[in-house]
XYZ file of C-alpha atoms in Angstrom:
161
model
C -6.303 2.673 -71.490
C -4.407 3.922 -68.456
C -0.723 4.811 -68.210
C 1.202 1.843 -66.805
C 4.548 0.135 -67.445
C 5.015 -0.944 -71.067
C 2.446 1.507 -72.429
C 3.273 4.107 -75.044
C 2.322 7.627 -74.009
C 1.936 10.554 -76.400
C 1.782 13.874 -74.574
C 2.388 17.584 -74.757
C 4.182 19.278 -71.911
C 5.734 22.496 -70.761
C 8.257 22.732 -67.945
C 9.188 25.814 -65.964
C 11.553 26.486 -63.092
C 10.323 27.997 -59.822
C 10.939 31.514 -61.179
C 8.507 30.894 -64.067
C 11.218 30.605 -66.735
C 10.291 28.173 -69.520
C 12.821 25.367 -69.816
C 11.055 23.389 -72.542
C 7.660 23.282 -74.250
C 6.183 20.869 -76.810
C 2.766 22.519 -77.214
C 3.916 24.499 -80.265
C 5.588 21.488 -81.876
C 5.552 17.726 -81.898
C 4.309 15.840 -78.838
C 6.637 13.618 -76.851
C 6.134 9.860 -77.412
C 7.813 7.261 -75.172
C 7.398 3.914 -73.401
C 6.642 4.050 -69.667
C 9.174 2.095 -67.618
C 12.192 2.446 -69.916
C 13.836 5.247 -67.939
C 13.166 7.806 -70.676
C 11.512 10.269 -68.268
C 12.732 11.558 -64.932
C 11.209 9.476 -62.103
C 9.044 12.244 -60.640
C 7.226 12.870 -63.919
C 6.887 9.193 -64.849
C 5.431 8.378 -61.430
C 2.880 11.214 -61.732
C 1.666 9.853 -65.081
C 0.875 6.374 -63.700
C -2.872 5.677 -63.696
C -3.743 8.629 -65.954
C -5.381 8.312 -69.381
C -5.783 10.120 -72.711
C -7.470 13.484 -72.203
C -6.075 13.998 -68.702
C -4.172 17.190 -67.916
C -1.986 17.536 -64.872
C 0.404 19.865 -63.108
C 3.410 18.123 -61.606
C 6.049 19.626 -59.337
C 9.244 17.555 -59.423
C 11.857 18.198 -56.749
C 15.529 17.703 -57.715
C 15.848 14.293 -56.040
C 13.076 12.972 -58.354
C 14.376 14.951 -61.338
C 17.989 15.480 -62.350
C 19.409 15.226 -58.831
C 21.007 17.699 -56.487
C 24.014 19.747 -57.548
C 27.397 18.451 -56.402
C 30.212 20.970 -56.079
C 32.804 18.205 -56.471
C 31.649 17.793 -60.094
C 33.006 21.257 -60.917
C 36.712 21.628 -61.544
C 39.335 23.810 -63.139
C 41.263 22.257 -66.009
C 44.227 23.852 -67.780
C 43.224 25.930 -70.778
C 45.990 24.106 -72.673
C 43.735 21.010 -72.785
C 41.642 22.932 -75.339
C 44.550 24.048 -77.573
C 43.432 24.700 -81.118
C 39.760 24.849 -80.142
C 37.464 27.853 -80.031
C 35.883 27.469 -76.613
C 33.073 29.431 -75.029
C 30.874 29.250 -71.961
C 28.008 26.788 -72.470
C 29.910 24.352 -74.712
C 29.514 20.699 -73.744
C 32.087 17.922 -74.052
C 32.479 14.258 -73.171
C 35.325 13.890 -70.680
C 37.099 10.750 -69.469
C 37.056 10.566 -65.671
C 37.937 7.991 -63.018
C 34.226 7.063 -63.074
C 34.081 6.660 -66.869
C 32.945 9.076 -69.589
C 30.868 12.008 -68.392
C 29.311 15.068 -69.996
C 30.751 18.378 -68.801
C 29.863 21.963 -69.625
C 32.180 24.960 -69.671
C 30.824 27.417 -67.108
C 33.717 29.888 -66.916
C 36.902 30.723 -68.834
C 39.734 32.249 -66.811
C 43.273 33.334 -67.748
C 44.911 29.908 -67.505
C 42.011 27.628 -66.565
C 38.641 26.537 -67.856
C 35.987 25.738 -65.233
C 33.888 22.725 -66.219
C 30.776 21.382 -64.515
C 29.784 17.712 -64.626
C 26.368 18.316 -63.062
C 23.345 17.961 -65.334
C 22.279 21.516 -66.337
C 18.912 20.956 -64.614
C 20.322 19.454 -61.422
C 19.276 21.224 -58.249
C 16.238 22.770 -59.964
C 12.603 22.141 -59.031
C 10.705 21.496 -62.271
C 7.046 22.423 -62.792
C 5.330 20.490 -65.571
C 2.010 21.122 -67.303
C 1.068 17.932 -69.125
C -1.706 16.961 -71.535
C -1.929 13.248 -72.300
C -2.995 12.779 -75.908
C -2.851 9.014 -76.352
C -2.043 5.830 -74.408
C -1.595 2.421 -76.031
C 0.142 -0.884 -75.409
C 3.716 -0.994 -76.657
C 4.338 -3.626 -79.331
C 6.666 -6.547 -78.611
C 9.144 -5.070 -81.099
C 9.065 -1.678 -79.338
C 9.620 -3.350 -75.962
C 12.501 -5.412 -77.356
C 14.137 -2.286 -78.798
C 13.299 -0.055 -75.830
C 11.772 2.761 -77.871
C 8.659 3.718 -79.812
C 8.514 2.950 -83.512
C 6.860 5.191 -86.067
C 4.743 4.023 -88.952
C 6.536 1.202 -90.761
C 8.972 0.442 -87.933
C 11.685 2.363 -86.192
C 13.598 3.333 -89.312
C 16.973 1.762 -88.483
C 18.669 -1.611 -88.496
C 19.087 -3.627 -85.296
């Protein structure tokens, strides 16, 4: 069976940046299992998988616009340190913040004397991603999986709907 919308794909992958730094790797652990067409993967990787089948291996270079987007400087801002009173904060911590555009994830990127610099960009935005992929299995998604929008394990998905 080939990879197409509404198929379940089981695959191993590794992803590196352009400097060869490993960002993530499933080869030493559990493979990734997902339904094609549900928005689970970044567009550049999902598009590259279309038409492939179990046993295929591929190398995929995903530019930021087909990955996590370009970086936007206007998503970085200084907020008063007093907003974090009573909290132990450190660089790299992530929070959900209420903004004019709704809730958004932000990461602390710098702590200054009176301010904390937060960044609302995705941590992988602006980065070209290089994937090595091995497709292990492709099958049709069940009607229940399609209705729920995710893959179910043996005996169902394990939670109430």
